[in-house]
Short mmCIF file of C-alpha atoms in Angstrom, two decimals:
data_model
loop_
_atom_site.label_atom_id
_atom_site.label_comp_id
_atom_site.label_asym_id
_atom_site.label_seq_id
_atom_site.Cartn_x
_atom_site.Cartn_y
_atom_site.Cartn_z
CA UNK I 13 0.00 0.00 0.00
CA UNK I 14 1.69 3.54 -1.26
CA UNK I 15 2.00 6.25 1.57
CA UNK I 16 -1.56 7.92 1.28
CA UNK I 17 -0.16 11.60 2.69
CA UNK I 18 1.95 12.45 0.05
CA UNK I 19 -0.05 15.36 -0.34
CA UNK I 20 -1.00 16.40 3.20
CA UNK I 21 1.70 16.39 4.79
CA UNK I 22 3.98 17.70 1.46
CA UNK I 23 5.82 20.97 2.89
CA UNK I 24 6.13 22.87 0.01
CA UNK I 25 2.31 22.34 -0.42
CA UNK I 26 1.78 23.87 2.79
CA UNK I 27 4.11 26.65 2.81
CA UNK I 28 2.21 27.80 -0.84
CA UNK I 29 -1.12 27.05 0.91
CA UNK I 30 -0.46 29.29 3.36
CA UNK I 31 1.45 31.99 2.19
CA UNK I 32 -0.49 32.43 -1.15
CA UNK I 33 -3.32 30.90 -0.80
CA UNK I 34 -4.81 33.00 1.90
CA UNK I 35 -3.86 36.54 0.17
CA UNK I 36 -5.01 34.36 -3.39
CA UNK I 37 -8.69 32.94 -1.19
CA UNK I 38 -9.04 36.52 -0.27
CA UNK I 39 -8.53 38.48 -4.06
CA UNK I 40 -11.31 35.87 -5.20
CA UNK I 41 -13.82 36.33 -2.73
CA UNK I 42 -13.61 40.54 -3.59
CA UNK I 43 -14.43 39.71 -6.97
CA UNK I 44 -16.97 36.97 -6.49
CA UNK I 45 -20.50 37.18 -7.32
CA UNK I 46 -22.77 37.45 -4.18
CA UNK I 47 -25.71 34.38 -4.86
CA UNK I 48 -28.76 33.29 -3.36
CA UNK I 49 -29.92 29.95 -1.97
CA UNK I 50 -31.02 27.83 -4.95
CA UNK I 51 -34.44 26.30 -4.80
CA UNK I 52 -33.48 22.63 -3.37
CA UNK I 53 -36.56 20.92 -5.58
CA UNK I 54 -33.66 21.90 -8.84
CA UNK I 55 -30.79 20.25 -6.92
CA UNK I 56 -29.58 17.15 -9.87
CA UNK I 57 -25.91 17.20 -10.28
CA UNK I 58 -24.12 17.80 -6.36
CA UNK I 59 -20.37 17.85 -6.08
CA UNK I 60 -18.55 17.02 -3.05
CA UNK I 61 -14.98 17.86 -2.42
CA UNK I 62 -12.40 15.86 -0.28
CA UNK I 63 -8.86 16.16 -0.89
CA UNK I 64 -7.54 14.91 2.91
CA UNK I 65 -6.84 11.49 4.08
CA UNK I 66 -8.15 8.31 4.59
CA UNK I 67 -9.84 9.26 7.99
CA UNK I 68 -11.70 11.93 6.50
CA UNK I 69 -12.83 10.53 3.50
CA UNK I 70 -14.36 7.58 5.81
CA UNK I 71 -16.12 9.36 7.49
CA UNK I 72 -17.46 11.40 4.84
CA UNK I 73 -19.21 8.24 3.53
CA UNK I 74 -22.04 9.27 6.11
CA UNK I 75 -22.49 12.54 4.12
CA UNK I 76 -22.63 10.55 1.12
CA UNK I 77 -26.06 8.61 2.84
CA UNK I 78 -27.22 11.52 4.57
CA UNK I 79 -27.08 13.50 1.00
CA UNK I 80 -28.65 10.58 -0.98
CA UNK I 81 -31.50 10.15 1.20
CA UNK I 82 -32.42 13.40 0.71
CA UNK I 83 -31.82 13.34 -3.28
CA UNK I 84 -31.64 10.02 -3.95
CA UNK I 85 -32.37 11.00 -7.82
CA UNK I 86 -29.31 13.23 -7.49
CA UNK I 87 -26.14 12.30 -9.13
CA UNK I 88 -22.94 12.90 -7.17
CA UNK I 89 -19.55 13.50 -8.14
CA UNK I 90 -16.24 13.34 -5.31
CA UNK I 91 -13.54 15.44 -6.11
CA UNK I 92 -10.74 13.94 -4.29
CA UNK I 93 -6.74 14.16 -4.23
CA UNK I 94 -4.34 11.00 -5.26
CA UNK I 95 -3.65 10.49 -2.00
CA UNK I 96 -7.49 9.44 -0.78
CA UNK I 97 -8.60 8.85 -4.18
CA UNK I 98 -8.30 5.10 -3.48
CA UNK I 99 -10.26 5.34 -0.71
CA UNK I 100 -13.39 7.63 -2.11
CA UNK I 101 -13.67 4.08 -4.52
CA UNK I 102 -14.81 2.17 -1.15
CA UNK I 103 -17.54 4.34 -0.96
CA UNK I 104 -20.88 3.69 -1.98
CA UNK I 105 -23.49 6.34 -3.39
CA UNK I 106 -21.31 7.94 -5.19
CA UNK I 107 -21.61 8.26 -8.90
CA UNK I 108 -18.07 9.33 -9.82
CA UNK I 109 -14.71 10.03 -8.14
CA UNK I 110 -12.34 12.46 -10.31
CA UNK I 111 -8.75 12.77 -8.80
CA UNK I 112 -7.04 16.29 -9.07
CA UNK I 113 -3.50 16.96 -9.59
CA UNK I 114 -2.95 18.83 -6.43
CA UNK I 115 0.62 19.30 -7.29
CA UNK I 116 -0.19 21.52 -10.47
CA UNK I 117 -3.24 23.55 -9.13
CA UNK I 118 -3.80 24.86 -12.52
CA UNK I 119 -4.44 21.52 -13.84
CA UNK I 120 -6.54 20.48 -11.10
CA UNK I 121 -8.86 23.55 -11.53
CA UNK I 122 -9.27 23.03 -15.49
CA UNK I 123 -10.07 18.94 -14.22
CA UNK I 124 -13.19 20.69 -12.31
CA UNK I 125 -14.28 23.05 -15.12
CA UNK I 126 -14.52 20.62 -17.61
CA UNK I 127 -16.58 18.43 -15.01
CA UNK I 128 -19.56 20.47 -15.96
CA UNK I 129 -22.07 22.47 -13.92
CA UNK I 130 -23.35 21.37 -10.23
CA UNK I 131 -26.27 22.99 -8.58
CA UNK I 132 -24.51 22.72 -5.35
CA UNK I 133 -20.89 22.17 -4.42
CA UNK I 134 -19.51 21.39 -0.41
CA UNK I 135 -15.83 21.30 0.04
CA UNK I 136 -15.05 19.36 3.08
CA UNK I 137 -11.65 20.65 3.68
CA UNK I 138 -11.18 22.21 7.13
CA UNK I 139 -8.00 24.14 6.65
CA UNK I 140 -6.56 24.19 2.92
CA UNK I 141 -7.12 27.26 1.15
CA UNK I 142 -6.48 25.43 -2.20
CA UNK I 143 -9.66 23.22 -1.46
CA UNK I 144 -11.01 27.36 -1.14
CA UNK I 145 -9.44 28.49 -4.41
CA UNK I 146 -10.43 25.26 -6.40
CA UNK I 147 -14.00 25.48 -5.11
CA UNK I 148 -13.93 29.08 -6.47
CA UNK I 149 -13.35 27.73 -10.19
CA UNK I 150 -16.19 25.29 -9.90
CA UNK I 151 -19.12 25.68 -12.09
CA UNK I 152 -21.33 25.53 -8.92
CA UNK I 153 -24.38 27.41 -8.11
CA UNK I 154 -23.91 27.71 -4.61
CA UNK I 155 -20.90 26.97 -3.41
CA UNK I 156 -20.70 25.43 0.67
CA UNK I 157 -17.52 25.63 2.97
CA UNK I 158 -15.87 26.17 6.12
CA UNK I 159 -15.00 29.01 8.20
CA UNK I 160 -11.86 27.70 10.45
CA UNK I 161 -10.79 29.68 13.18
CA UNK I 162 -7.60 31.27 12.07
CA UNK I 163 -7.16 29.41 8.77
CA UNK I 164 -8.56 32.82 6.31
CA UNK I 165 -10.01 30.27 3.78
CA UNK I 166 -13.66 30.98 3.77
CA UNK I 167 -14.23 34.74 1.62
CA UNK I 168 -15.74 32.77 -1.48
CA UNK I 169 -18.13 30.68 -0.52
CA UNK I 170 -22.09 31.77 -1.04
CA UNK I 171 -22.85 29.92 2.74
CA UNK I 172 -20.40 29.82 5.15
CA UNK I 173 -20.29 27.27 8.24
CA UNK I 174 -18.38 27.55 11.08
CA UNK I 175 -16.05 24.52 11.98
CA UNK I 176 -15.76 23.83 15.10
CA UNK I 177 -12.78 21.91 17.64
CA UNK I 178 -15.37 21.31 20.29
CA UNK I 179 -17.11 18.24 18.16
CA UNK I 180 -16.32 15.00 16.25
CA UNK I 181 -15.59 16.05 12.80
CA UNK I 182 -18.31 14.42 11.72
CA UNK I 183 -20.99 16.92 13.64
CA UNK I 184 -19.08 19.55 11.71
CA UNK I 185 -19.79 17.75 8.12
CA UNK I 186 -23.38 16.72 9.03
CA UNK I 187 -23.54 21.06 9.87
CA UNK I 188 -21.97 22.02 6.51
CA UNK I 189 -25.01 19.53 4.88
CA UNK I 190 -27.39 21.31 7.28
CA UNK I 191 -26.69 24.71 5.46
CA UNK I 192 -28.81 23.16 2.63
CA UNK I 193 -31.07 21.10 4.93
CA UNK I 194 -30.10 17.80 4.73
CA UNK I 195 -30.30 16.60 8.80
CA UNK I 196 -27.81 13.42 8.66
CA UNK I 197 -27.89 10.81 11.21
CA UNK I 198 -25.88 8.14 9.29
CA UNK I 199 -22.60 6.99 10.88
CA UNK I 200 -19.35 6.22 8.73
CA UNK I 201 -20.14 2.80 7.01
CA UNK I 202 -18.15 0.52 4.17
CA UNK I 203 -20.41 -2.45 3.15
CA UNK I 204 -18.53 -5.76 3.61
CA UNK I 205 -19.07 -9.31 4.34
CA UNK I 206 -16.21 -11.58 4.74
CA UNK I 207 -15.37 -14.48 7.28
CA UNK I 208 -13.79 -13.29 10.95
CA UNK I 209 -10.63 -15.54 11.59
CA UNK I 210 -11.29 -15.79 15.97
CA UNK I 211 -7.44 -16.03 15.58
CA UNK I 212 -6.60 -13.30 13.71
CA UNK I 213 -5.35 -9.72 15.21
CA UNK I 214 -4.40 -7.03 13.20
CA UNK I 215 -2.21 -4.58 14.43
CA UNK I 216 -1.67 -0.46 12.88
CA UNK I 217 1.29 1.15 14.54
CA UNK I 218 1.80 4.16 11.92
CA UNK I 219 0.05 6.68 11.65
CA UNK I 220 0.14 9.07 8.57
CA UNK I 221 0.22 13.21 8.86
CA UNK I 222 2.63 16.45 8.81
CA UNK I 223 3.34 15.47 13.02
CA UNK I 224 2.64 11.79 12.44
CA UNK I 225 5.37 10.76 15.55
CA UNK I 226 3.17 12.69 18.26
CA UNK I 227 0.68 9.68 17.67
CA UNK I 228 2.85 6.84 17.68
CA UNK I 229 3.12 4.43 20.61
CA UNK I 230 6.04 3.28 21.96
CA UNK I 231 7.82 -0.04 20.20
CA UNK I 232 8.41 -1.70 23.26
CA UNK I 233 4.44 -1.48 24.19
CA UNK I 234 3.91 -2.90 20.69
CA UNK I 235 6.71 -5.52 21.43
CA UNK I 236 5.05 -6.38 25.08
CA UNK I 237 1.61 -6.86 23.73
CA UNK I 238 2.54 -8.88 20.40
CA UNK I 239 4.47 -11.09 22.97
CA UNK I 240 1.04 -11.90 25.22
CA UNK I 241 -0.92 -12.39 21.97
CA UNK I 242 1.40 -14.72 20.01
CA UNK I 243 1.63 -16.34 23.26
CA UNK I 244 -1.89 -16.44 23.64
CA UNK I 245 -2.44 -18.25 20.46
CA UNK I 246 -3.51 -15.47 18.22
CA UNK I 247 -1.83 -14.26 14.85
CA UNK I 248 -0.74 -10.90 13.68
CA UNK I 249 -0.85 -9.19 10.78
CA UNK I 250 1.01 -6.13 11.06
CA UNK I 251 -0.63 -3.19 8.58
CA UNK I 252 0.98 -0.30 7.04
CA UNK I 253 1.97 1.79 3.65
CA UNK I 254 5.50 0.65 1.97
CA UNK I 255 7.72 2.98 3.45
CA UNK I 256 6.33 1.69 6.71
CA UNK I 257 7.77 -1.87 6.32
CA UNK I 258 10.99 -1.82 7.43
CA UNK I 259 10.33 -0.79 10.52
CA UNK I 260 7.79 -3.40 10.92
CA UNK I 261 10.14 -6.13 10.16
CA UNK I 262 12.51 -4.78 12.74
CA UNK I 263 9.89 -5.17 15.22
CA UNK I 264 9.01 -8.35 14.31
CA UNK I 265 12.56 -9.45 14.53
CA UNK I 266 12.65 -8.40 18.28
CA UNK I 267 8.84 -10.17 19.35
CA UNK I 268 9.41 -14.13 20.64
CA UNK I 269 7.33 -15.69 18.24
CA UNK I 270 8.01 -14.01 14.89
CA UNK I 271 6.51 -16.83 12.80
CA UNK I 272 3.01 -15.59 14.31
CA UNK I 273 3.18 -12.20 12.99
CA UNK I 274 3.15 -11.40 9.72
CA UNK I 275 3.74 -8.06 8.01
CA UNK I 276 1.66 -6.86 5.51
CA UNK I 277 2.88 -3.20 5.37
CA UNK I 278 3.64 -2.48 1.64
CA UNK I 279 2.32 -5.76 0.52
CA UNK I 280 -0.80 -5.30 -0.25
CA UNK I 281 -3.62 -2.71 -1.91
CA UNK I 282 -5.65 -0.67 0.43
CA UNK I 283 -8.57 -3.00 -0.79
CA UNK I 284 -6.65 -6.12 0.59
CA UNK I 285 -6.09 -4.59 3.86
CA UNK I 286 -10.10 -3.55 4.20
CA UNK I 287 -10.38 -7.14 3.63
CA UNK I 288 -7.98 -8.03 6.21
CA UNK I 289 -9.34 -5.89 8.26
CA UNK I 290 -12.71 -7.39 8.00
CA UNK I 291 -11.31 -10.79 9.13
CA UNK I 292 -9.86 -10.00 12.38
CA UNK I 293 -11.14 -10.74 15.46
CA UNK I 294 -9.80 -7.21 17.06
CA UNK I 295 -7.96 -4.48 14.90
CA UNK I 296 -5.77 -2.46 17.29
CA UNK I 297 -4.78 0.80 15.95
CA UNK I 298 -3.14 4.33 16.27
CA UNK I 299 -5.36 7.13 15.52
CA UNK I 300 -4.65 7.37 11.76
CA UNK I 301 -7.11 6.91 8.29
CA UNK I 302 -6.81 2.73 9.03
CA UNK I 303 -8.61 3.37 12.36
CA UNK I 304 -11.33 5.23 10.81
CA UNK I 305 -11.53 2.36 8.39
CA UNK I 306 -11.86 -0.53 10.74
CA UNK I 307 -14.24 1.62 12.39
CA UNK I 308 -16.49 2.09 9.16
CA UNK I 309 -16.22 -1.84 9.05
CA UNK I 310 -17.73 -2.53 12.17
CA UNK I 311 -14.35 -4.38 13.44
CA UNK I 312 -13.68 -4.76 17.15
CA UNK I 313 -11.49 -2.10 17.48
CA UNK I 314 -9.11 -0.75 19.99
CA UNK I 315 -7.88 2.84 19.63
CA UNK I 316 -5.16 4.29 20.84
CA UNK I 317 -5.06 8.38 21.40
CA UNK I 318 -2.74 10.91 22.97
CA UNK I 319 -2.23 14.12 21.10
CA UNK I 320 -5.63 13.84 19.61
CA UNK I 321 -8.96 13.36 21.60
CA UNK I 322 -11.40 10.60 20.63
CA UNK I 323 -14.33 12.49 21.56
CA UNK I 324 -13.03 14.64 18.30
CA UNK I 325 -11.58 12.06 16.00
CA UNK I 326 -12.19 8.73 17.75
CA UNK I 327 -14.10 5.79 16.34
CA UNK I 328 -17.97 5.71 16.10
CA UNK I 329 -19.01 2.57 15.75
CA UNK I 330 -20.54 0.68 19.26
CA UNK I 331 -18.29 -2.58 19.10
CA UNK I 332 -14.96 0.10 19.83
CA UNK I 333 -12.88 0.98 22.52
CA UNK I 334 -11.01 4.34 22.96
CA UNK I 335 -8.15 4.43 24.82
CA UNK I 336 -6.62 8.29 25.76
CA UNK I 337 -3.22 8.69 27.04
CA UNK I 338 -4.21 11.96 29.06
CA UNK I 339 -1.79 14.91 30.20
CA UNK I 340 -2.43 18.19 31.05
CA UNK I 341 -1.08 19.33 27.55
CA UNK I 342 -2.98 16.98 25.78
CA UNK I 343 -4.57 16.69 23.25
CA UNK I 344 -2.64 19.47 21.40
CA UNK I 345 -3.49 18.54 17.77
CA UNK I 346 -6.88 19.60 16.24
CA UNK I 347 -5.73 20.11 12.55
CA UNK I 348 -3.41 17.57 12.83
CA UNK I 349 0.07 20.51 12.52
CA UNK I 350 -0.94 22.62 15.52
CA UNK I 351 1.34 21.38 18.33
CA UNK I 352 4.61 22.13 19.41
CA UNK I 353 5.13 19.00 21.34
CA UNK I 354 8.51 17.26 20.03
CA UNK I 355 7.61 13.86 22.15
CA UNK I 356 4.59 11.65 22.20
CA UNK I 357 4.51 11.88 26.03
CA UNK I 358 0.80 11.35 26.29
CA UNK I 359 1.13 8.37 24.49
CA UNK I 360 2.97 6.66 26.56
CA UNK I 361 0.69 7.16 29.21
CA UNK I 362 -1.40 4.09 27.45
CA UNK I 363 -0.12 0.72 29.34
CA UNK I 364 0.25 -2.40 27.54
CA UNK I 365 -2.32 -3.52 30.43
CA UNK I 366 -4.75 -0.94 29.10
CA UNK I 367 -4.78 -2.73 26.08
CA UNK I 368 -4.98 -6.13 27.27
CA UNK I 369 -7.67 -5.25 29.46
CA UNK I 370 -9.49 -3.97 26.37
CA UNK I 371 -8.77 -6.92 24.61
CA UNK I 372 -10.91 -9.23 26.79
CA UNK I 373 -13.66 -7.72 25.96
CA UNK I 374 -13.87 -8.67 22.77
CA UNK I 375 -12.20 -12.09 23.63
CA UNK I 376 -12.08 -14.22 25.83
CA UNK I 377 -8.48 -15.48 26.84
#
């Protein structure tokens, strides 16, 4: 599986996000044309844009129900960015997923010009002003998007909607939906049936973003707990994106019984590992885009949080368990680039007990 943040967590991206797109966001919105609500009744062709992560695009599968029930006559197009484009194809309801060049932003705004009209268009993004200045290009009616505190993105959109830190992200999607109102009450879901192995555990140790390290847990945790499940009797397959596999084969090399774990970081396509995924009897994971998956899978998940707060990001389905590793400074990441933090303190607060204790919930041992 290829590193899905290429784009995210790409620096010079971000440094021309910041310091051109916000003067750029604000130059369009002076000349943009001031627009009323469209009569809903004419709403046919909808666009949704999404050019994050894995996490995000997960859970915006619920705003793909929650629009569809309301217009299920509508078609929908997802405009999404190579690095979650393989993940908007998981998604049902949608009627086409176009994947922008974000690297050549002129490309990427003729790809959405050329897609035709849209009575209504909702970008998603929370913080990029390029999600702002491609939405501006659109062919849209009405045009949806956020107002982030401090982020200066938000001057040419016809409806504005503030985002919000104090909520799961998915209250602040199902609010950006309400601006047209659509009042969604689905929860992230990815339809698929496949045999649970009782024996199987998979395990996600990396997570993906700009300050990706603040999330991990410590290798020796990982180390303790593969230890009491091999020992246990259970299998692991060990889950991450090619340039994570190294690493995982130097941690299997230090667990006691290496021929029960099994890495499958950079072996396989993100469809193979929602397949794995489906088969385990517990997926234990970091708080990363593979979380959010297992979570839209119904899996019996564990979750492990520090910097970020699962009452914000953590999983929604009822058969998961959130673990926080609190601190007084934690959680520091909202965004996911906010903090200063240079250690993943809180992290370490979570105990390979913690875990274990989780565990047995789900199984018996």
């Amino acid at each position: 599986m290829a590193r899905y943040d290429t784009e995210r967590g790409n620096k010079k991206l971000r440094f021309l996000d910041r310091y051109i797109g916000i003067p750029l966001v604000f130059l369009l919105g002076l000349f943009k044309l001031k627009k009323n609500s469209i009569t809903l009744r004419t709403v046919r062709n909808a666009a949704f844009l999404e050019t994050a992560a894995i996490g995000d695009t997960v859970l915006l599968s619920a705003s793909v129900a929650d629009f569809k029930q309301a217009y299920p006559d509508a078609r929908l197009t997802l405009f999404t960015g190579s690095s979650n484009y393989e993940t908007a194809s998981l998604l049902s309801g949608i009627n086409n997923v176009i994947k922008l060049p974000l690297k050549n932003p002129v490309r990427a705004i003729q790809v959405i010009k050329e897609a035709g009209l849209f009575d209504v268009w909702f970008d998603f993004g929370a913080w990029p002003r390029l999600n702002a200045i491609l939405s501006s290009f659109s062919n849209a009616t009405l045009k949806i998007g956020f107002k982030t505190p401090k982020q200066y993105r938000h001057y040419i959109y016809d409806i504005v909607i503030p985002h919000s830190s104090e909520v799961h992200e998915i209250k602040n999607y199902r609010n950006l939906m309400l601006a047209v109102g659509i009042r969604g009450n689905n929860l992230p879901c990815i339809a698929l049936d496949a045999p649970v192995d009782a024996r199987r555990v998979v395990i996600h140790m990396f997570p993906g973003g700009s300050r990706s390290y603040l999330k991990e847990w410590p290798a020796e945790c990982w180390i303790e707990l593969i230890n009491f499940l091999t020992e246990a009797g259970f299998t692991i397959y060990i889950t991450g994106a090619s340039v994570d596999r190294q690493r995982a084969l130097e941690l299997q090399r230090q667990v006691l019984n290496k021929d029960s774990v099994i890495i499958a970081a950079g072996n396989q396509t993100l469809r193979e590992v929602v397949k794995l995924l489906k088969s385990a009897i517990v997926v234990i994971s970091v708080d990363t885009g593979i979380m959010h998956l297992a979570s839209a899978l119904r899996c019996n998940l564990i979750s492990l949080h520090g910097p970020t707060f699962a009452n914000r990001w953590g999983a929604l389905n009822v058969n998961s368990i959130s673990l926080q590793g609190a601190l007084d400074c934690s959680p520091c990441l909202n965004l996911g680039f906010e903090s200063d933090c240079n250690q993943n303190s809180c992290m370490k607060r979570i105990s390979v007990k913690d875990v274990v204790k989780a565990f047995k919930k789900f199984v018996s041992i």
